[in-house]
CSV table of C-alpha atoms in Angstrom, one decimal:
chain,number,residue,atom,x,y,z
A,1,UNK,CA,-4.1,-5.8,20.4
A,2,UNK,CA,-5.4,-8.0,22.4
A,3,UNK,CA,-8.4,-10.6,22.6
A,4,UNK,CA,-10.8,-9.0,25.1
A,5,UNK,CA,-10.1,-5.6,22.5
A,6,UNK,CA,-11.0,-7.4,19.5
A,7,UNK,CA,-13.6,-9.0,20.9
A,8,UNK,CA,-15.1,-5.4,21.6
A,9,UNK,CA,-14.1,-4.2,18.1
A,10,UNK,CA,-16.3,-7.0,16.8
A,11,UNK,CA,-19.1,-6.0,19.4
A,12,UNK,CA,-19.0,-2.5,18.3
A,13,UNK,CA,-19.0,-3.0,14.7
A,14,UNK,CA,-22.4,-4.5,15.1
A,15,UNK,CA,-24.0,-1.0,15.0
A,16,UNK,CA,-23.5,-1.3,11.2
A,17,UNK,CA,-25.7,-4.2,10.5
A,18,UNK,CA,-28.3,-2.7,13.7
A,19,UNK,CA,-28.5,0.8,11.5
A,20,UNK,CA,-28.9,-0.8,8.3
A,21,UNK,CA,-31.8,-3.5,9.6
A,22,UNK,CA,-34.9,-0.8,8.7
A,23,UNK,CA,-35.1,-1.6,5.2
A,24,UNK,CA,-37.0,2.0,4.7
A,25,UNK,CA,-33.9,3.7,6.2
A,26,UNK,CA,-31.3,2.2,3.5
A,27,UNK,CA,-28.1,3.0,5.5
A,28,UNK,CA,-25.1,1.6,4.4
A,29,UNK,CA,-23.8,-1.0,6.8
A,30,UNK,CA,-20.2,0.8,6.9
A,31,UNK,CA,-22.0,4.4,8.3
A,32,UNK,CA,-22.4,2.3,11.3
A,33,UNK,CA,-18.7,0.9,11.3
A,34,UNK,CA,-17.3,4.3,10.9
A,35,UNK,CA,-19.9,5.9,14.0
A,36,UNK,CA,-18.5,3.0,16.2
A,37,UNK,CA,-15.0,4.1,15.5
A,38,UNK,CA,-15.8,7.4,16.2
A,39,UNK,CA,-17.0,6.7,19.3
A,40,UNK,CA,-14.0,4.3,20.4
A,41,UNK,CA,-11.1,6.4,18.8
A,42,UNK,CA,-9.9,9.8,18.9
A,43,UNK,CA,-13.1,11.7,18.5
A,44,UNK,CA,-14.9,9.9,21.5
A,45,UNK,CA,-13.5,7.8,24.3
A,46,UNK,CA,-9.9,6.8,22.9
A,47,UNK,CA,-10.2,3.3,23.9
A,48,UNK,CA,-8.2,2.1,20.7
A,49,UNK,CA,-5.2,3.3,19.5
A,50,UNK,CA,-5.5,3.6,15.7
A,51,UNK,CA,-1.5,3.6,15.3
A,52,UNK,CA,-1.3,0.1,17.2
A,53,UNK,CA,0.6,-1.9,14.6
A,54,UNK,CA,-1.4,-4.9,14.8
A,55,UNK,CA,-4.6,-2.9,14.5
A,56,UNK,CA,-3.3,-1.1,11.4
A,57,UNK,CA,-2.2,-4.4,9.7
A,58,UNK,CA,-5.7,-5.9,10.1
A,59,UNK,CA,-7.2,-2.6,9.0
A,60,UNK,CA,-4.4,-2.8,5.7
A,61,UNK,CA,-5.8,-6.3,5.0
A,62,UNK,CA,-9.3,-4.9,5.2
A,63,UNK,CA,-8.7,-2.3,3.1
A,64,UNK,CA,-6.8,-4.7,0.1
A,65,UNK,CA,-9.9,-6.7,0.4
A,66,UNK,CA,-12.4,-4.2,0.3
A,67,UNK,CA,-10.6,-2.6,-3.1
A,68,UNK,CA,-10.7,-6.1,-4.4
A,69,UNK,CA,-14.5,-6.6,-4.0
A,70,UNK,CA,-14.8,-3.3,-5.2
A,71,UNK,CA,-13.1,-4.1,-8.6
A,72,UNK,CA,-15.3,-7.7,-8.6
A,73,UNK,CA,-18.4,-5.2,-8.8
A,74,UNK,CA,-17.1,-3.6,-12.1
A,75,UNK,CA,-19.2,-5.4,-14.6
A,76,UNK,CA,-16.0,-6.2,-17.6
A,77,UNK,CA,-17.7,-9.4,-18.9
A,78,UNK,CA,-21.2,-8.0,-19.6
A,79,UNK,CA,-21.9,-7.6,-23.3
A,80,UNK,CA,-24.9,-5.1,-22.9
A,81,UNK,CA,-22.5,-2.7,-21.0
A,82,UNK,CA,-20.0,-2.4,-23.5
A,83,UNK,CA,-22.3,-1.3,-26.1
A,84,UNK,CA,-23.2,1.1,-23.7
A,85,UNK,CA,-19.4,2.4,-23.1
A,86,UNK,CA,-19.9,5.3,-25.6
A,87,UNK,CA,-22.5,7.5,-24.0
A,88,UNK,CA,-21.1,6.5,-20.9
A,89,UNK,CA,-17.6,7.8,-21.7
A,90,UNK,CA,-19.0,11.1,-22.9
A,91,UNK,CA,-20.8,11.7,-20.1
A,92,UNK,CA,-17.7,11.0,-17.7
A,93,UNK,CA,-16.0,13.5,-20.2
A,94,UNK,CA,-18.2,16.3,-19.5
A,95,UNK,CA,-18.4,15.7,-15.8
A,96,UNK,CA,-14.5,15.5,-15.6
A,97,UNK,CA,-14.2,18.8,-17.5
A,98,UNK,CA,-16.7,20.4,-15.2
A,99,UNK,CA,-15.2,18.5,-12.1
A,100,UNK,CA,-11.6,20.1,-13.5
A,101,UNK,CA,-12.7,23.8,-13.1
A,102,UNK,CA,-14.6,23.2,-9.9
A,103,UNK,CA,-11.1,21.1,-8.1
A,104,UNK,CA,-9.0,24.2,-9.3
A,105,UNK,CA,-11.8,26.8,-7.8
A,106,UNK,CA,-12.0,24.8,-4.5
A,107,UNK,CA,-8.3,24.8,-3.8
A,108,UNK,CA,-7.8,28.6,-4.6
A,109,UNK,CA,-11.0,29.2,-2.2
A,110,UNK,CA,-9.5,27.1,0.4
A,111,UNK,CA,-5.7,28.1,-0.4
A,112,UNK,CA,-4.2,24.8,-0.9
A,113,UNK,CA,-3.0,22.8,-3.5
A,114,UNK,CA,-4.9,19.7,-3.5
A,115,UNK,CA,-6.9,21.1,-6.6
A,116,UNK,CA,-5.7,17.4,-8.6
A,117,UNK,CA,-7.4,15.5,-5.5
A,118,UNK,CA,-10.6,17.4,-5.4
A,119,UNK,CA,-11.1,16.8,-9.1
A,120,UNK,CA,-10.8,13.0,-8.7
A,121,UNK,CA,-13.3,13.1,-5.9
A,122,UNK,CA,-15.4,15.8,-7.6
A,123,UNK,CA,-15.4,13.3,-11.0
A,124,UNK,CA,-15.7,10.0,-9.0
A,125,UNK,CA,-18.2,7.3,-8.9
A,126,UNK,CA,-18.5,4.3,-7.0
A,127,UNK,CA,-19.4,1.2,-8.3
A,128,UNK,CA,-19.3,-1.0,-5.5
A,129,UNK,CA,-22.2,1.2,-4.2
A,130,UNK,CA,-24.0,1.9,-7.2
A,131,UNK,CA,-24.1,-1.7,-8.7
A,132,UNK,CA,-25.7,-3.3,-5.6
A,133,UNK,CA,-28.5,-0.4,-5.3
A,134,UNK,CA,-29.3,-1.2,-8.9
A,135,UNK,CA,-29.5,-4.7,-8.4
A,136,UNK,CA,-31.5,-4.4,-4.8
A,137,UNK,CA,-33.9,-2.0,-6.7
A,138,UNK,CA,-34.1,-4.2,-9.8
A,139,UNK,CA,-33.5,-1.3,-12.3
A,140,UNK,CA,-33.2,-1.9,-15.8
A,141,UNK,CA,-33.1,-0.2,-19.3
A,142,UNK,CA,-30.7,1.5,-21.6
A,143,UNK,CA,-30.5,5.0,-19.2
A,144,UNK,CA,-29.5,2.0,-16.5
A,145,UNK,CA,-26.9,0.6,-18.7
A,146,UNK,CA,-25.3,4.2,-19.7
A,147,UNK,CA,-25.1,5.4,-16.0
A,148,UNK,CA,-23.7,1.9,-15.0
A,149,UNK,CA,-20.7,2.1,-18.3
A,150,UNK,CA,-20.0,5.5,-16.8
A,151,UNK,CA,-19.7,4.6,-13.0
A,152,UNK,CA,-17.3,1.7,-13.8
A,153,UNK,CA,-14.9,4.0,-15.8
A,154,UNK,CA,-15.4,6.7,-13.3
A,155,UNK,CA,-14.4,4.2,-10.6
A,156,UNK,CA,-11.5,2.4,-12.2
A,157,UNK,CA,-9.8,5.8,-13.7
A,158,UNK,CA,-10.2,7.5,-10.6
A,159,UNK,CA,-8.6,5.0,-8.1
A,160,UNK,CA,-5.9,4.8,-10.9
A,161,UNK,CA,-5.6,8.6,-10.9
A,162,UNK,CA,-5.8,9.1,-7.3
A,163,UNK,CA,-2.0,8.0,-5.8
A,164,UNK,CA,-1.1,10.7,-8.8
A,165,UNK,CA,-3.4,13.3,-7.3
A,166,UNK,CA,-2.7,12.9,-3.6
A,167,UNK,CA,1.1,13.6,-4.0
A,168,UNK,CA,2.0,15.4,-7.2
A,169,UNK,CA,5.2,15.7,-5.8
A,170,UNK,CA,6.1,11.9,-5.9
A,171,UNK,CA,3.9,11.5,-9.4
A,172,UNK,CA,7.0,9.9,-11.4
A,173,UNK,CA,8.1,7.3,-8.7
A,174,UNK,CA,4.1,6.7,-8.0
A,175,UNK,CA,3.5,6.3,-11.7
A,176,UNK,CA,6.1,3.7,-12.0
A,177,UNK,CA,4.8,1.8,-9.1
A,178,UNK,CA,1.4,1.8,-10.5
A,179,UNK,CA,2.6,0.7,-13.6
A,180,UNK,CA,4.4,-2.5,-11.9
A,181,UNK,CA,1.2,-3.0,-10.0
A,182,UNK,CA,-0.6,-3.2,-13.3
A,183,UNK,CA,1.3,-4.7,-15.1
A,184,UNK,CA,1.4,-7.2,-12.4
A,185,UNK,CA,-2.5,-7.7,-12.4
A,186,UNK,CA,-2.5,-7.9,-16.1
A,187,UNK,CA,-0.5,-11.0,-15.7
A,188,UNK,CA,-2.7,-12.3,-13.1
A,189,UNK,CA,-5.5,-12.0,-15.5
A,190,UNK,CA,-3.9,-13.8,-18.3
A,191,UNK,CA,-2.9,-16.4,-16.1
A,192,UNK,CA,-6.5,-17.1,-14.3
A,193,UNK,CA,-8.0,-16.8,-18.2
A,194,UNK,CA,-5.6,-19.7,-19.3
A,195,UNK,CA,-6.3,-22.1,-16.2
A,196,UNK,CA,-10.1,-21.0,-16.8
A,197,UNK,CA,-10.3,-21.8,-20.7
A,198,UNK,CA,-7.9,-25.3,-20.0
A,199,UNK,CA,-10.6,-26.5,-17.1
A,200,UNK,CA,-8.0,-26.7,-14.6
A,201,UNK,CA,-9.8,-24.2,-12.6
A,202,UNK,CA,-12.8,-26.2,-12.9
A,203,UNK,CA,-10.8,-29.2,-11.7
A,204,UNK,CA,-9.9,-27.4,-8.7
A,205,UNK,CA,-12.7,-25.8,-8.0
A,206,UNK,CA,-14.2,-29.4,-7.7
A,207,UNK,CA,-11.8,-31.0,-5.9
A,208,UNK,CA,-12.1,-28.0,-3.6
A,209,UNK,CA,-15.8,-28.2,-3.0
A,210,UNK,CA,-15.4,-32.1,-2.3
A,211,UNK,CA,-12.6,-31.9,-0.1
A,212,UNK,CA,-13.5,-28.7,1.5
A,213,UNK,CA,-10.2,-27.2,0.8
A,214,UNK,CA,-11.2,-24.0,0.0
A,215,UNK,CA,-8.4,-24.0,-2.7
A,216,UNK,CA,-9.8,-20.6,-4.3
A,217,UNK,CA,-9.9,-18.9,-1.4
A,218,UNK,CA,-6.0,-19.2,-0.9
A,219,UNK,CA,-5.0,-19.0,-4.1
A,220,UNK,CA,-6.9,-15.5,-4.3
A,221,UNK,CA,-5.8,-14.6,-0.8
A,222,UNK,CA,-2.0,-15.4,-2.4
A,223,UNK,CA,-2.2,-13.0,-4.9
A,224,UNK,CA,-4.1,-10.1,-3.4
A,225,UNK,CA,-1.5,-10.2,-0.8
A,226,UNK,CA,1.5,-10.5,-3.1
A,227,UNK,CA,0.1,-7.8,-5.1
A,228,UNK,CA,-0.5,-5.7,-2.3
A,229,UNK,CA,3.0,-6.7,-1.1
A,230,UNK,CA,4.2,-5.1,-4.8
A,231,UNK,CA,2.3,-2.3,-4.0
A,232,UNK,CA,4.0,-1.2,-0.6
A,233,UNK,CA,7.3,-2.1,-2.1
A,234,UNK,CA,6.8,0.4,-5.2
A,235,UNK,CA,5.5,2.9,-2.9
A,236,UNK,CA,1.7,2.5,-4.3
A,237,UNK,CA,-1.1,2.2,-2.2
A,238,UNK,CA,-2.7,-1.0,-1.5
A,239,UNK,CA,-5.9,0.4,-2.6
A,240,UNK,CA,-4.8,0.0,-6.7
A,241,UNK,CA,-3.2,-3.6,-5.7
A,242,UNK,CA,-6.8,-4.5,-4.0
A,243,UNK,CA,-8.7,-2.9,-7.1
A,244,UNK,CA,-6.4,-4.0,-9.9
A,245,UNK,CA,-6.7,-8.2,-9.0
A,246,UNK,CA,-10.6,-7.6,-8.3
A,247,UNK,CA,-10.7,-6.5,-12.4
A,248,UNK,CA,-8.8,-9.3,-13.3
A,249,UNK,CA,-10.9,-11.8,-11.4
A,250,UNK,CA,-14.2,-10.0,-12.8
A,251,UNK,CA,-13.0,-10.1,-16.5
A,252,UNK,CA,-12.2,-14.0,-15.9
A,253,UNK,CA,-15.3,-14.4,-13.8
A,254,UNK,CA,-15.7,-14.9,-10.4
A,255,UNK,CA,-17.1,-18.4,-8.9
A,256,UNK,CA,-20.1,-17.7,-7.0
A,257,UNK,CA,-18.6,-20.2,-4.3
A,258,UNK,CA,-15.4,-17.6,-3.8
A,259,UNK,CA,-17.7,-14.6,-4.0
A,260,UNK,CA,-19.5,-16.3,-0.6
A,261,UNK,CA,-16.4,-16.8,0.9
A,262,UNK,CA,-14.9,-13.6,0.3
A,263,UNK,CA,-18.0,-11.7,1.7
A,264,UNK,CA,-17.5,-14.1,4.5
A,265,UNK,CA,-14.1,-12.9,5.3
A,266,UNK,CA,-14.4,-9.1,4.3
A,267,UNK,CA,-18.1,-8.3,5.3
A,268,UNK,CA,-18.0,-10.7,8.3
A,269,UNK,CA,-14.4,-9.5,9.7
A,270,UNK,CA,-11.6,-7.7,8.2
A,271,UNK,CA,-14.0,-4.7,6.2
A,272,UNK,CA,-15.5,-4.1,9.6
A,273,UNK,CA,-12.1,-3.7,11.1
A,274,UNK,CA,-10.9,-1.3,8.7
A,275,UNK,CA,-14.0,1.1,8.5
A,276,UNK,CA,-13.7,1.0,12.8
A,277,UNK,CA,-9.8,2.3,12.3
A,278,UNK,CA,-10.5,4.9,10.0
A,279,UNK,CA,-13.4,6.2,12.2
A,280,UNK,CA,-11.1,6.2,15.2
A,281,UNK,CA,-8.2,7.6,13.2
A,282,UNK,CA,-10.4,10.5,12.3
A,283,UNK,CA,-10.3,13.4,15.0
A,284,UNK,CA,-13.6,15.3,14.1
A,285,UNK,CA,-13.0,17.7,17.1
A,286,UNK,CA,-10.3,18.9,14.2
A,287,UNK,CA,-13.2,19.8,12.3
A,288,UNK,CA,-14.9,22.4,15.1
A,289,UNK,CA,-11.1,23.8,15.5
A,290,UNK,CA,-10.8,24.4,11.4
A,291,UNK,CA,-14.8,24.9,10.6
A,292,UNK,CA,-13.2,25.7,6.9
A,293,UNK,CA,-13.4,22.1,6.8
A,294,UNK,CA,-16.8,21.6,7.3
A,295,UNK,CA,-17.4,24.0,4.4
A,296,UNK,CA,-14.9,21.6,2.1
A,297,UNK,CA,-16.8,18.6,3.1
A,298,UNK,CA,-20.1,20.4,2.0
A,299,UNK,CA,-18.5,21.7,-1.2
A,300,UNK,CA,-17.3,17.9,-2.0
A,301,UNK,CA,-20.4,16.5,-1.3
A,302,UNK,CA,-23.0,18.5,-2.9
A,303,UNK,CA,-20.4,19.7,-5.7
A,304,UNK,CA,-20.4,16.4,-6.8
A,305,UNK,CA,-24.2,16.1,-6.4
A,306,UNK,CA,-24.7,19.1,-8.9
A,307,UNK,CA,-21.6,18.4,-11.4
A,308,UNK,CA,-23.1,14.8,-12.1
A,309,UNK,CA,-26.5,16.2,-12.6
A,310,UNK,CA,-25.3,17.4,-16.1
A,311,UNK,CA,-26.0,13.9,-17.0
A,312,UNK,CA,-29.5,15.5,-18.1
A,313,UNK,CA,-28.3,16.9,-20.8
A,314,UNK,CA,-27.9,13.4,-22.5
A,315,UNK,CA,-31.5,12.6,-21.2
A,316,UNK,CA,-30.4,10.6,-18.1
A,317,UNK,CA,-33.2,11.2,-15.1
A,318,UNK,CA,-32.1,13.5,-12.6
A,319,UNK,CA,-32.5,11.3,-10.1
A,320,UNK,CA,-29.6,9.1,-11.9
A,321,UNK,CA,-27.6,11.9,-12.1
A,322,UNK,CA,-27.4,12.0,-8.2
A,323,UNK,CA,-27.0,8.4,-8.2
A,324,UNK,CA,-24.0,8.4,-10.4
A,325,UNK,CA,-22.6,11.0,-7.7
A,326,UNK,CA,-22.3,8.4,-5.2
A,327,UNK,CA,-18.7,8.0,-3.6
A,328,UNK,CA,-17.2,5.6,-1.5
A,329,UNK,CA,-13.7,3.8,-2.3
A,330,UNK,CA,-12.4,6.7,-3.3
A,331,UNK,CA,-12.5,9.7,-0.9
A,332,UNK,CA,-12.3,6.9,1.9
A,333,UNK,CA,-8.8,6.1,0.2
A,334,UNK,CA,-7.7,9.3,-0.4
A,335,UNK,CA,-8.9,9.7,3.6
A,336,UNK,CA,-6.6,6.8,4.6
A,337,UNK,CA,-3.9,7.6,2.4
A,338,UNK,CA,-3.9,11.1,3.5
A,339,UNK,CA,-4.0,10.1,7.1
A,340,UNK,CA,-1.0,7.1,6.6
A,341,UNK,CA,1.4,9.6,4.7
A,342,UNK,CA,0.5,12.6,6.5
A,343,UNK,CA,-0.5,14.3,3.3
A,344,UNK,CA,-3.7,16.4,4.3
A,345,UNK,CA,-4.2,19.0,6.8
A,346,UNK,CA,-5.7,18.7,10.0
A,347,UNK,CA,-9.5,18.2,9.8
A,348,UNK,CA,-9.4,17.0,5.8
A,349,UNK,CA,-9.6,13.6,6.2
A,350,UNK,CA,-12.8,14.2,8.3
A,351,UNK,CA,-14.3,16.5,5.6
A,352,UNK,CA,-13.3,13.9,2.4
A,353,UNK,CA,-15.2,11.4,4.2
A,354,UNK,CA,-18.2,14.1,5.3
A,355,UNK,CA,-18.4,14.8,1.5
A,356,UNK,CA,-18.6,10.8,0.9
A,357,UNK,CA,-21.6,10.7,3.5
A,358,UNK,CA,-23.3,13.2,1.6
A,359,UNK,CA,-23.1,11.8,-1.8
A,360,UNK,CA,-24.1,8.1,0.0
A,361,UNK,CA,-27.6,9.7,1.4
A,362,UNK,CA,-28.2,11.3,-2.1
A,363,UNK,CA,-28.0,8.8,-3.6
A,364,UNK,CA,-29.9,6.3,-1.6
A,365,UNK,CA,-32.9,8.6,-1.6
A,366,UNK,CA,-32.2,9.0,-5.7
A,367,UNK,CA,-32.5,5.4,-6.3
A,368,UNK,CA,-35.3,4.9,-4.6
A,369,UNK,CA,-37.3,7.6,-6.1
A,370,UNK,CA,-36.3,6.5,-9.4
A,371,UNK,CA,-37.4,3.2,-8.7
A,372,UNK,CA,-40.7,4.1,-7.2
A,373,UNK,CA,-41.2,6.5,-10.6
A,374,UNK,CA,-40.5,3.7,-12.7
A,375,UNK,CA,-42.8,1.3,-10.9
A,376,UNK,CA,-45.6,3.9,-11.1
A,377,UNK,CA,-44.9,4.5,-14.7
C-alpha cells in the first residue's frame, strides 16, 4: 500500500456519494463503493490487490467499525420498541420456520452443504439499513414499531448465528469463541453503565469537549479493537465483536458527539475502504463461469422478499414486509468471511452480494411507496 494508491482508493470511493446524490434514486452509498472496488479489482482493471496485507488490515478495521455502527442502530433503549417485541418475535418465528424449509431446499437444489447459511440469510434483516429508511421517511405507528422490533431481533440473532452456520464443522469452537466475545461485550456494557450512572462518563465528556481530546472516541476504539483482537484469537469473526460492542454502547446510550466522530471515521474513510476491498475481492467472472451462482443470488434475494411478505398475516402492509427483507451486514459479512477463510464455492460470495443488492433495491422502493401512501391517506 502506497500513498498514491490510497489517494486513488479514496478518490474512486467518491462514486458512492455521487450515485447516492439524486434523492429520488435513493441509492445506498455502499453500492457505488462496491462498484468502484469491482472496477479496480479482480473483475475489472486489477489495479489493486485485495490480499495485500495493509489493504486487508484497513478493510478489517472498517468491517469492525461498520458492524459496531450497525449495533448502535439497534434501539435497545426505546421503551416503545420493547412493547412491540411480542408481535415482532412472532413475526420473526414465522419467517424463520419458512426460511428453514427454503434454505434446506436451496442447498439440495444447488447440491451443497450450506443449508444453515441460507437459512440465516433468508431470515435476516438489516437494522443498519431499515432504521435509517424509517427515520428519513418519518414513518411511525404500531406497524412500524412491530417492524422495528422484528428487524432488530433478526439482525442480532443472524449475526450471532452466522459464524456457526458458515462452518458447521467448527461450530463447537466457534460457539466457545462467540461466548467469550459476547461475555466480554457484556462486561464492557456493565462498566460503561457504571461509569455513566456515577457521572464519570459525563465528566470525561466535558473535559474532552473543552480540551479537544476526543477521549470518548479513543476509549471506544480501544475497547472495539480489544474485542476484535479477542475475536481473532478465539477464531471468531470480528463482525461479532463489532456488533456486540455496538449493542453494549446502544444499551447505555451513545453520546451525540461520539456518534459524529464515529460517522467521520467510519463513513468518511475506513467504511469505504472496506467496501472497496470487498468489491475488489469479488470476481464476477466466476458468475459467468458458474451461471448457477447467478440463480443462487436471485433465489436468495427474491426468496427472502417472498418469505418476509408472510408478515401480511399479522396485518403488516406488503411494502413493510418487503422493507423487513432488506439485507446488508449479514450477507456482506458472509461473503467477507467466506473469502477470507475460503469457505465458499467459486462465485458464491458474489451470489450472496447479488441477493443482498436485490433486497436493498426492493426495500428502497417499498419504503418510498409506504411513505407516499401514508401521506395520501
